[in-house]
CSV table of C-alpha atoms in Angstrom, one decimal:
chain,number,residue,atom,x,y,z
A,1,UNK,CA,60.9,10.0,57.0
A,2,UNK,CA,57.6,12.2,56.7
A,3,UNK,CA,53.9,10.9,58.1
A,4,UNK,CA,51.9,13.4,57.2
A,5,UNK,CA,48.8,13.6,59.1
A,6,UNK,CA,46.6,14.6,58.0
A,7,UNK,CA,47.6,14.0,54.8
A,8,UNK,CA,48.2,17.1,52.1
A,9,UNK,CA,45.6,17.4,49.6
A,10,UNK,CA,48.0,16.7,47.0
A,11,UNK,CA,47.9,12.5,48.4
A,12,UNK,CA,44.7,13.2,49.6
A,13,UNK,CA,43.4,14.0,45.5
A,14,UNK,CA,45.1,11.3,44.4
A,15,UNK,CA,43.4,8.6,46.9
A,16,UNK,CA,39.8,9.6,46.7
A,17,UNK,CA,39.5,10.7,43.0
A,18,UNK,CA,40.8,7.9,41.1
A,19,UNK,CA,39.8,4.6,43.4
A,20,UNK,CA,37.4,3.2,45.7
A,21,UNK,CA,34.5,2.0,44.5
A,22,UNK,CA,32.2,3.8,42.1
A,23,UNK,CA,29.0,4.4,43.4
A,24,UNK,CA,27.4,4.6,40.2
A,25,UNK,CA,28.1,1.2,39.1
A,26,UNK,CA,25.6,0.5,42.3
A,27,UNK,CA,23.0,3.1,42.1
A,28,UNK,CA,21.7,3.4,38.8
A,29,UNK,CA,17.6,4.8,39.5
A,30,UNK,CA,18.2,6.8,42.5
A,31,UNK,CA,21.9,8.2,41.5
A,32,UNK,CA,21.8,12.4,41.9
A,33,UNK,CA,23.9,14.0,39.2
A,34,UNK,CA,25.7,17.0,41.2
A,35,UNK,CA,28.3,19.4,39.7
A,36,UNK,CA,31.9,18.2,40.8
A,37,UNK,CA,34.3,20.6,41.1
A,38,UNK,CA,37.8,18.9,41.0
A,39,UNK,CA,41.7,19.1,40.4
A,40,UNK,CA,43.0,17.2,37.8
A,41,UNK,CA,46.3,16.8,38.8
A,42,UNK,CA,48.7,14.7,36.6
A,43,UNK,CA,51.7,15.9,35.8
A,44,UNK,CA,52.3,15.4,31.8
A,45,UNK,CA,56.3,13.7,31.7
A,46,UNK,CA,56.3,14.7,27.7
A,47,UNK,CA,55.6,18.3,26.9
A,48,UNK,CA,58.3,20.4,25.7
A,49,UNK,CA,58.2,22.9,28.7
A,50,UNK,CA,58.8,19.8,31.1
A,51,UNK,CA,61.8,19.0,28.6
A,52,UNK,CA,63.5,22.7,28.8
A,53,UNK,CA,63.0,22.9,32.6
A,54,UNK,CA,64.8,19.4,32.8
A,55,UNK,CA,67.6,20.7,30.4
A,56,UNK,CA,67.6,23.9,32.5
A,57,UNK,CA,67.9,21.8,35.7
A,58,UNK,CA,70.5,20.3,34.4
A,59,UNK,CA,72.3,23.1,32.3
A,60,UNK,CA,72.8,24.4,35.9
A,61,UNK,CA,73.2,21.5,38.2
A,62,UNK,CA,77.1,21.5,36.0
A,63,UNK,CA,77.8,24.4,37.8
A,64,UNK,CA,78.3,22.9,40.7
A,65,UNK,CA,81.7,22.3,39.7
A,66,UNK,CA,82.8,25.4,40.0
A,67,UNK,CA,84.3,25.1,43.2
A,68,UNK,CA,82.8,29.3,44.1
A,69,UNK,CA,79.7,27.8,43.8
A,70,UNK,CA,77.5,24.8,45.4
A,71,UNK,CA,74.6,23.4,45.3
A,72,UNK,CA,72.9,25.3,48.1
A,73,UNK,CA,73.8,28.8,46.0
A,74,UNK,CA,72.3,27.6,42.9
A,75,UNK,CA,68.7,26.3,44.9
A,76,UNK,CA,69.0,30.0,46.5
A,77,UNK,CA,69.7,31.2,42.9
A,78,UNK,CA,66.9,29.4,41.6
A,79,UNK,CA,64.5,30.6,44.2
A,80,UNK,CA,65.3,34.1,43.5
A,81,UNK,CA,63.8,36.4,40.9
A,82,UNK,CA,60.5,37.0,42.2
A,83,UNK,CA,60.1,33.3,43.6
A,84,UNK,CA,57.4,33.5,45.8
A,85,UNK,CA,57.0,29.9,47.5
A,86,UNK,CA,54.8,28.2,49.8
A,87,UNK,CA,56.2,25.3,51.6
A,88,UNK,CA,55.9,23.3,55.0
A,89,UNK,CA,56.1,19.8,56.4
A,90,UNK,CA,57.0,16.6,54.4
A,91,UNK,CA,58.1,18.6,51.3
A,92,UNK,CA,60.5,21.0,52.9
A,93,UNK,CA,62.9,22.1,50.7
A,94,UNK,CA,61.0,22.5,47.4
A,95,UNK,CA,64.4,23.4,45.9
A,96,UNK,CA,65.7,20.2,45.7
A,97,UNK,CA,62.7,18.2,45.4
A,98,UNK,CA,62.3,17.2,41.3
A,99,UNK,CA,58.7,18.8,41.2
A,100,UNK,CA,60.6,21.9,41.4
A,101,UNK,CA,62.0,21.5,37.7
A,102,UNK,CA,58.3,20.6,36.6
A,103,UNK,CA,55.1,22.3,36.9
A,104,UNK,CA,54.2,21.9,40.3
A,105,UNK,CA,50.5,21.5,39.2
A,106,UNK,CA,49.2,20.0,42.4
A,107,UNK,CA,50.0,23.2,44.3
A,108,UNK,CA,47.3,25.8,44.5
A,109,UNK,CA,48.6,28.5,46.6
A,110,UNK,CA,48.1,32.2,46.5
A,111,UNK,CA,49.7,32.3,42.9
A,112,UNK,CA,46.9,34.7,42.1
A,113,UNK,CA,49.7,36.7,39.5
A,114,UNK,CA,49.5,33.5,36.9
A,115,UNK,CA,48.9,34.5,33.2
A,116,UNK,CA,46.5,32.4,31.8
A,117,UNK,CA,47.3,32.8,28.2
A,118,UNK,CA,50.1,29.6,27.7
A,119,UNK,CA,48.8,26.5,26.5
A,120,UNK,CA,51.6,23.9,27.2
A,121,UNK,CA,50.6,20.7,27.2
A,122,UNK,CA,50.8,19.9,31.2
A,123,UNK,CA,48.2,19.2,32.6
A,124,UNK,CA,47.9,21.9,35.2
A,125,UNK,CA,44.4,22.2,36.1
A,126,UNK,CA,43.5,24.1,39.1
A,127,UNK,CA,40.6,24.6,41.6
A,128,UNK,CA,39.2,28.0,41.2
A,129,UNK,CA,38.2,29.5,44.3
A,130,UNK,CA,39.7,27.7,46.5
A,131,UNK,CA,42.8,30.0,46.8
A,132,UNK,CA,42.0,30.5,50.7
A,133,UNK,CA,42.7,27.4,51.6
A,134,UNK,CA,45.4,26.5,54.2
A,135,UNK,CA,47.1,23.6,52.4
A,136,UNK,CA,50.1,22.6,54.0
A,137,UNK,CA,51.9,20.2,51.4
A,138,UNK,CA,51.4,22.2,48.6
A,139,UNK,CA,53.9,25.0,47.4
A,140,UNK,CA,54.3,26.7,44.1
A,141,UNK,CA,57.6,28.2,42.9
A,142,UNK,CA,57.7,30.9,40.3
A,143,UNK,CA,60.4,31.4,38.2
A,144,UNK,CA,58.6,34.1,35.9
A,145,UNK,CA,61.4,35.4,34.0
A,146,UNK,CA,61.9,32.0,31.8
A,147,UNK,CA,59.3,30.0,32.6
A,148,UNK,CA,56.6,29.8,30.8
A,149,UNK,CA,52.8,30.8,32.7
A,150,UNK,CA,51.0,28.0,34.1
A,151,UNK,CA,47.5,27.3,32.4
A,152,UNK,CA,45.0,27.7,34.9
A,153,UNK,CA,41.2,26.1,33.7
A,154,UNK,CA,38.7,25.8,35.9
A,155,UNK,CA,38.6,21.9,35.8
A,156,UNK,CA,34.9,21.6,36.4
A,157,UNK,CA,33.3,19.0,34.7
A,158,UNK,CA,29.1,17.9,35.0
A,159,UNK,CA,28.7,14.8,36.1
A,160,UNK,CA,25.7,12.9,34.7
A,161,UNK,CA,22.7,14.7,35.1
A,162,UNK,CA,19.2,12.8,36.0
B,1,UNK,CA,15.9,12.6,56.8
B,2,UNK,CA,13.2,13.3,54.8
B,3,UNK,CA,11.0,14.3,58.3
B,4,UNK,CA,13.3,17.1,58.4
B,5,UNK,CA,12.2,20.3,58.3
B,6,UNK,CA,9.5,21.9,55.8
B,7,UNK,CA,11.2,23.1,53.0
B,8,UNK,CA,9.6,25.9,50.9
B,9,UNK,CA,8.4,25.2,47.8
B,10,UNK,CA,11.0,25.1,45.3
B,11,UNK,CA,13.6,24.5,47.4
B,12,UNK,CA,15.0,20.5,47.1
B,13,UNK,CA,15.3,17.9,49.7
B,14,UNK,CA,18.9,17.4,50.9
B,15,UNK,CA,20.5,14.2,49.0
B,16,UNK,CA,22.7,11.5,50.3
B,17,UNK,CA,26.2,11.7,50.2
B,18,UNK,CA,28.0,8.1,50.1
B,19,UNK,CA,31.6,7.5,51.7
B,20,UNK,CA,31.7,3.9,51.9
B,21,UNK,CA,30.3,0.5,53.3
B,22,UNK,CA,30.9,-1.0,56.8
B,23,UNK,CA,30.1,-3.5,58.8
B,24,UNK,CA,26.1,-2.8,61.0
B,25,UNK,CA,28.6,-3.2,64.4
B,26,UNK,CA,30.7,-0.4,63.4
B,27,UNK,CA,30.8,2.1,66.0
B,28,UNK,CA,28.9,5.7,64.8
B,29,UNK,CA,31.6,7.8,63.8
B,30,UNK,CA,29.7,10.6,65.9
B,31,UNK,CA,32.6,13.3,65.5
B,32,UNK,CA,33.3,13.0,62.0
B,33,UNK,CA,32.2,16.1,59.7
B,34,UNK,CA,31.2,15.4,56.3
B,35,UNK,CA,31.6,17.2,52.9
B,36,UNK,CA,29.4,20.1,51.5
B,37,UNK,CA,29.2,23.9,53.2
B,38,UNK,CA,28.0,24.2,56.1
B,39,UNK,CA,28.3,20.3,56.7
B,40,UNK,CA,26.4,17.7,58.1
B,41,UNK,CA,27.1,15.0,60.2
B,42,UNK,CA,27.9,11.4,59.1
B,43,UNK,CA,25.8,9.0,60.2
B,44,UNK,CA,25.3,5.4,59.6
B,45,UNK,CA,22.7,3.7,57.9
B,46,UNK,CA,21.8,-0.2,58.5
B,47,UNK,CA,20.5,-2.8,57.0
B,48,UNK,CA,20.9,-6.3,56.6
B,49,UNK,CA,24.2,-6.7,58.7
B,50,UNK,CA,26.0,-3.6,56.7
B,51,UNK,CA,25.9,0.0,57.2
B,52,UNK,CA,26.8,2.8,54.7
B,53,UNK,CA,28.2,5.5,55.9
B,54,UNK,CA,26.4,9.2,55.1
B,55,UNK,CA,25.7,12.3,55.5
B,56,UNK,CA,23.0,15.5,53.9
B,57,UNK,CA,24.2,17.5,51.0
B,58,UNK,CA,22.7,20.1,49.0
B,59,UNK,CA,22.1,18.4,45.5
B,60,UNK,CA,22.4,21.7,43.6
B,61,UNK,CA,25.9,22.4,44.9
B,62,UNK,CA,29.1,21.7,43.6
B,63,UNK,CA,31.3,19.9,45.6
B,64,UNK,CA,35.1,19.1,45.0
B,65,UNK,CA,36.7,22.5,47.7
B,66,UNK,CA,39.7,20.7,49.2
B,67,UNK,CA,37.7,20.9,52.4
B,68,UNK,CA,35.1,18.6,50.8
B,69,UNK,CA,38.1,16.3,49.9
B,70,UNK,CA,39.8,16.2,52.9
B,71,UNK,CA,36.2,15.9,54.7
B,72,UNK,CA,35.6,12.5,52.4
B,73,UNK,CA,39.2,11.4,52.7
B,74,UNK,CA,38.6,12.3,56.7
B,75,UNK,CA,35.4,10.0,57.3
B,76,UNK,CA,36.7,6.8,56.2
B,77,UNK,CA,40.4,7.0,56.8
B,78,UNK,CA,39.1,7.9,61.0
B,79,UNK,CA,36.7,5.0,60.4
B,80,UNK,CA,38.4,2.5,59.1
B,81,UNK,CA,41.0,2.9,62.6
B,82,UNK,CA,38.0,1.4,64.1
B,83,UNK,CA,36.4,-0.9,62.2
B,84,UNK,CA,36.8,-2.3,58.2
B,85,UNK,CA,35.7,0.0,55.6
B,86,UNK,CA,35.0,0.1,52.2
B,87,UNK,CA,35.7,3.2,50.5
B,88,UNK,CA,33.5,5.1,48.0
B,89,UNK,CA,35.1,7.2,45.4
B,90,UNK,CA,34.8,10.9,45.9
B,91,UNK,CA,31.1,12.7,44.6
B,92,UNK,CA,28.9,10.0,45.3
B,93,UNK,CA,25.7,10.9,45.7
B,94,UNK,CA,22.3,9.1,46.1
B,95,UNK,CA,18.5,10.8,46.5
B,96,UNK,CA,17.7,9.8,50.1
B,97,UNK,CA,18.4,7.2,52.7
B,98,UNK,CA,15.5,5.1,51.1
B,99,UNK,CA,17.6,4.9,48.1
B,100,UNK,CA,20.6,3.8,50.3
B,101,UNK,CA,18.9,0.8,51.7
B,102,UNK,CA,17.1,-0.1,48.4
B,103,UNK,CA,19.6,0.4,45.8
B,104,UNK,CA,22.9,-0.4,47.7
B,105,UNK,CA,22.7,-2.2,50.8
B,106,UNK,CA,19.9,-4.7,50.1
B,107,UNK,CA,20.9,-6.2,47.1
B,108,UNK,CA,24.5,-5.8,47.2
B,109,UNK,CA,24.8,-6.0,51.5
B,110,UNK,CA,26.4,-9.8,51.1
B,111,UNK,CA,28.9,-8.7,48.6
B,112,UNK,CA,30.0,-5.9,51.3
B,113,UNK,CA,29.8,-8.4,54.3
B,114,UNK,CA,32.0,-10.9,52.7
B,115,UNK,CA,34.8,-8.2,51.4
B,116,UNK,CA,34.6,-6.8,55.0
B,117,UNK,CA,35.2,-10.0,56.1
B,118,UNK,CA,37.9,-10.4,53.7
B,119,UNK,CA,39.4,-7.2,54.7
B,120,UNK,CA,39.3,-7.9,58.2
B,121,UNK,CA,41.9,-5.9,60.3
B,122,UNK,CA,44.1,-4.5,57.5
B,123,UNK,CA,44.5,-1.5,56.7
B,124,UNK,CA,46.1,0.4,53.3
B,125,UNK,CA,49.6,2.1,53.8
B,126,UNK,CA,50.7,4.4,51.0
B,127,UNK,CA,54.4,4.7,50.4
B,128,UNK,CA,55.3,8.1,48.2
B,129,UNK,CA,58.7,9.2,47.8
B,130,UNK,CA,60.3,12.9,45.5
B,131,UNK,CA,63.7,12.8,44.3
B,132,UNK,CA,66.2,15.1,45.2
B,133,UNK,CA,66.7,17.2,42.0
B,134,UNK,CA,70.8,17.4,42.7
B,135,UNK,CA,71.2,13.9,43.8
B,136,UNK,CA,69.1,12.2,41.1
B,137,UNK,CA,70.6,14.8,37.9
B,138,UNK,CA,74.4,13.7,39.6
B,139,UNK,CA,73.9,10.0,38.9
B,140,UNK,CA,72.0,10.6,35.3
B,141,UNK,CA,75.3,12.4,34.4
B,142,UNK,CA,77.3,10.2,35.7
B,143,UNK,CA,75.6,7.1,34.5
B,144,UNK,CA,75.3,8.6,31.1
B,145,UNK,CA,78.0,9.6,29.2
B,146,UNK,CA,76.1,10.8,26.5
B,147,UNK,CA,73.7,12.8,28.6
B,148,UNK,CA,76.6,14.6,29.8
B,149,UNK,CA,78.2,15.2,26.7
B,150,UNK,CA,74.8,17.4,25.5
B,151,UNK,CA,74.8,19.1,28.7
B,152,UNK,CA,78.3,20.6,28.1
B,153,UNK,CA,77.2,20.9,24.4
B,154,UNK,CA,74.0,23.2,25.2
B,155,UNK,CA,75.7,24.9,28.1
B,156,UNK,CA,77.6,27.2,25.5
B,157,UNK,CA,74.8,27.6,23.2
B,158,UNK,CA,72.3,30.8,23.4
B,159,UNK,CA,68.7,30.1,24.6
B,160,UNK,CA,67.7,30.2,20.7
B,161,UNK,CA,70.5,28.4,19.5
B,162,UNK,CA,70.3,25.7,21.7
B,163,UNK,CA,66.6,25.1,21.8
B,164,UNK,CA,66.3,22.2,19.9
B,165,UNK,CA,69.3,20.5,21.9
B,166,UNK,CA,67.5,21.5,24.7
B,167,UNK,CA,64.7,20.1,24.5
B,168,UNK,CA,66.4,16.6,23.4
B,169,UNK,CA,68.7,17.0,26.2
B,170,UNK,CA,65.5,17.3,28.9
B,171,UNK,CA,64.0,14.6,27.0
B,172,UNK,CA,67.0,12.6,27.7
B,173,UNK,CA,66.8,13.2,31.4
B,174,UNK,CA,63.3,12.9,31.4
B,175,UNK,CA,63.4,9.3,29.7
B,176,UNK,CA,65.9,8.5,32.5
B,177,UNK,CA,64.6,9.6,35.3
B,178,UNK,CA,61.5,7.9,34.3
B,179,UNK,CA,63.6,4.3,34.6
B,180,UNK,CA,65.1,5.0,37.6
B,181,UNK,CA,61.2,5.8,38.8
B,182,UNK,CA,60.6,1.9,37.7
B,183,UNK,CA,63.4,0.5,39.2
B,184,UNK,CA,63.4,2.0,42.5
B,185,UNK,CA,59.2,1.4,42.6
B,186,UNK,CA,60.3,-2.2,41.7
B,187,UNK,CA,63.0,-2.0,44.5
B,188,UNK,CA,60.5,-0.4,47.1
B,189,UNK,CA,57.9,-3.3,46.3
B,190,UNK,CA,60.2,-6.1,46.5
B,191,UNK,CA,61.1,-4.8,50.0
B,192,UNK,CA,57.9,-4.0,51.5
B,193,UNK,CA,55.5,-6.5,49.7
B,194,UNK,CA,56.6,-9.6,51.2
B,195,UNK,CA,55.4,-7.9,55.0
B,196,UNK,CA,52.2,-7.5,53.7
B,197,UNK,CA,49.0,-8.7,52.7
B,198,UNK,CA,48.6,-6.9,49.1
B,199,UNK,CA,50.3,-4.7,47.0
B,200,UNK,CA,49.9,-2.2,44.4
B,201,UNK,CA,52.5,0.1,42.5
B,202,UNK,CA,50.8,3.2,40.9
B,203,UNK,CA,52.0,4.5,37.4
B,204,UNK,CA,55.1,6.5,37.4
B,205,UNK,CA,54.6,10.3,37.4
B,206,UNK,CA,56.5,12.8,36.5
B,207,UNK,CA,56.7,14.5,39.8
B,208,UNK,CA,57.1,11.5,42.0
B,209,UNK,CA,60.0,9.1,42.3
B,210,UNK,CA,58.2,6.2,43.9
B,211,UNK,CA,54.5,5.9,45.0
B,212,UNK,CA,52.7,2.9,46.0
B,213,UNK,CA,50.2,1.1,48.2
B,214,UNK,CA,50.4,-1.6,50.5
B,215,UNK,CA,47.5,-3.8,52.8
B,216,UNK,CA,49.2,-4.2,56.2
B,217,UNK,CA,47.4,-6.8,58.5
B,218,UNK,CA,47.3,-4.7,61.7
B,219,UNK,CA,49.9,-7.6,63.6
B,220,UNK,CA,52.5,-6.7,61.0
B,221,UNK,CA,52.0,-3.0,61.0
B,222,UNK,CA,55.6,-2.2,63.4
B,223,UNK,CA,57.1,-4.3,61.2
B,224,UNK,CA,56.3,-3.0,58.3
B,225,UNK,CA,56.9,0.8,59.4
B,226,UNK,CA,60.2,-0.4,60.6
B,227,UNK,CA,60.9,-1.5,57.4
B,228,UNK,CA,59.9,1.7,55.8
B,229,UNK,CA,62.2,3.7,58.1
B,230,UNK,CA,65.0,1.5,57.4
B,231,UNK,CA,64.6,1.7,53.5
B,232,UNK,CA,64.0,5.8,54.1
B,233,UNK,CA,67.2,5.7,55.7
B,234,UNK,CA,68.7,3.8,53.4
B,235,UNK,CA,67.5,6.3,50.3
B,236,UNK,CA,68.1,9.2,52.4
B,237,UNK,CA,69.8,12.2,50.7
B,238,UNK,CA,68.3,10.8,47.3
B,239,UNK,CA,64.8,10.1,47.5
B,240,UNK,CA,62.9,11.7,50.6
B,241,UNK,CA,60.0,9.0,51.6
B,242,UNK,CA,56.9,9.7,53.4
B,243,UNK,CA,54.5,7.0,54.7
B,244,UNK,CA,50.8,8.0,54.5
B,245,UNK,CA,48.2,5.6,56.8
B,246,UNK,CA,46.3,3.7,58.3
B,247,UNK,CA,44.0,4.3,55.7
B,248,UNK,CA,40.9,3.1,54.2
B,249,UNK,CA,42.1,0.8,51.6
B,250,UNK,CA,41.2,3.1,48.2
B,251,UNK,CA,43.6,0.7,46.4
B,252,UNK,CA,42.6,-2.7,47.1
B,253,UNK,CA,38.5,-2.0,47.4
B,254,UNK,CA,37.7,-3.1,43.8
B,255,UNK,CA,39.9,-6.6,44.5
B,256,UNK,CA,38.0,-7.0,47.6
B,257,UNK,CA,34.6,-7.0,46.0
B,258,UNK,CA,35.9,-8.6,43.0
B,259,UNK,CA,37.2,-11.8,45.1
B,260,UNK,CA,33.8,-11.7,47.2
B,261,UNK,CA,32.0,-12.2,43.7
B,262,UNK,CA,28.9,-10.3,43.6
B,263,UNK,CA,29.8,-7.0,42.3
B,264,UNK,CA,27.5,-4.7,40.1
């Protein structure tokens, strides 16, 4: 089993961005509306590219049947084709992790070749920016000949300004 | 911090970033750097038997680089190893140290003493776990006749052809895969829960298979890793677990302050 430490960003995000107490609810004269630049990173289940790539996933796990051909050729299969992956510690193996059929949102590496022109309905919202930095949980896997581009938007939204 | 240096006309004061709340006997966390570029050091500011935990930002800079996040996620997660914290969600900021003491800490200080209190020596554990794309499709297909039966179905059809079938086919999967996500959260909680003091499943995503949040009292801690190992173990090949913690208790904060009644 993995212990992370530190932890990735990706568990790191999802700690600090959606609990703990809200300072707002406490400070209401003296609160300082600043500019928050942040991920959003939940993956949308329902959206018809999520539904291909399961279907896809699937289409191919079959042949694993074929006795030529096991699992371990079709991950190498399906990291070829101008794959370009980024992967370390507890996720090791990004082929045969799930997030691999699904937009793997939460990864910001140095996909700097996305398109920006699809509009699928994940939710894959990305730092801009912030493409130097040395995360260690994150990877991104490209399949560009059938998949379709991610959606990259600058998630940057105002906070309350006083 | 509002001695600090003279600033030139124009330019504003630093503000007060917020991570959390904890108790005045809390040691300084002296190494810890805080969020913002270059950043400042986190210091603690008392009053009335609390401190909150700070540091200088620049008020007209955006903040959210992962180094910010980590930095926040840093501060109270090393903290809280030492003494009980309260965690602040991420981007709080306040206008200066004054503000601290008058707005937070002086009318709300018993509500923090009495949660850290509550909160004692326990610390949040989060449990996360991915599925292993080939082990998790085998049992859909096997489990699901019908499933199957598409799959061999769309297999022969041509990428247009096939869409629709497709798509109802990975909706299939998808409305599977999200059951097993219940069922093994439910499994993972029913296991873990009864070593600890609290716990809390988060929503099912479509990227993770399990993922929840557990308040270990600090005696119970070996305990409950061993019990992670074992079920890690016992999942192995299928779902590949990771155990994130000690941490500051981001999932249980709002319950603490709740149950010590004097919230905002």
């Amino acid at each position: 089993m993995a212990r992370p430490s530190p932890s990735g960003l990706v568990d790191v995000v999802d700690l600090i961005l959606d609990k703990g107490l809200v300072i707002d609810a406490y400070v209401r004269v003296s609160l300082v509306g600043i500019e928050l630049l942040t991920i959003d990173v939940r993956v949308v289940v329902a959206s018809v590219d999520t539904y291909l790539r399961f279907a896809e996933a699937v289409n191919r796990l079959d042949l694993k049947q074929d006795p030529e051909k096991g699992l371990p050729d079709l991950i190498q299969d399906m990291q070829e084709g101008g794959a370009k992956k980024k992967t370390t510690g507890a996720l090791e193996g990004v082929g045969d992790t799930v997030g691999n059929m699904i937009d793997r949102v939460r990864g910001h590496g140095d996909d700097e070749d996305d398109d920006l022109t699809d509009e699928d309905e994940d939710e894959d919202e990305d730092e801009e920016d912030q493409e130097d930095e040395e995360d260690e949980q994150e990877e991104v896997e490209e399949e560009p000949a059938r998949r379709p581009a991610r959606r990259r938007a600058p998630a940057q939204r105002k906070r309350r300004e006083r | 911090m509002n001695s600090a240096i003279p600033r030139q006309t124009g330019e504003q004061d630093p503000a007060c970033y917020v991570y959390g709340v904890v108790s005045d006997s809390a040691p300084e966390p002296a190494a810890a750097q805080g969020v913002g570029d270059p950043p400042a050091p986190v210091v603690l500011v008392r009053h009335r038997g609390v401190a909150a935990l700070v540091s200088e930002v620049d008020p007209t800079a955006a903040l959210g680089s992962p180094a910010d996040l980590r930095a926040h996620a840093n501060v109270l997660d090393t903290v809280a190893q030492h003494a009980p914290t309260l965690p602040f969600r991420f981007g709080g900021v306040v206008r200066d140290v004054q503000a601290v003491t008058d707005e937070l800490l002086d009318p709300f200080g018993d509500t923090f003493a009495a949660a850290l209190e509550d909160l004692g020596d326990r610390a949040q554990f989060a449990v996360r776990g991915e599925y292993r794309q080939g082990a998790v499709l085998q049992e859909i297909l096997a489990a699901r006749p019908d499933i199957a039966k598409l799959n061999e179905q769309t297999k022969e059809l041509s990428e247009e052809a096939g869409h629709y079938q497709r798509v109802q086919l990975g909706e299939m999967v998808a409305r599977e895969m999200a059951a097993r996500q219940q069922e093994d959260t439910s499994a993972l909680i029913e296991r873990l829960a009864p070593l600890t003091a609290a716990a809390s499943a988060n929503g099912v995503s479509a990227d993770l298979a399990v993922d929840a949040a557990f308040l270990v009292d600090s005696g119970r801690r070996r305990e409950f890793e061993a019990a992670v190992e074992e079920l890690a173990h016992d999942w192995a090949g299928r779902i590949d677990l990771r155990l994130l913690g000690p941490l500051a208790p981001y999932d249980f904060v709002a319950d603490l302050i709740e149950q010590a009644g004097g919230g905002p």
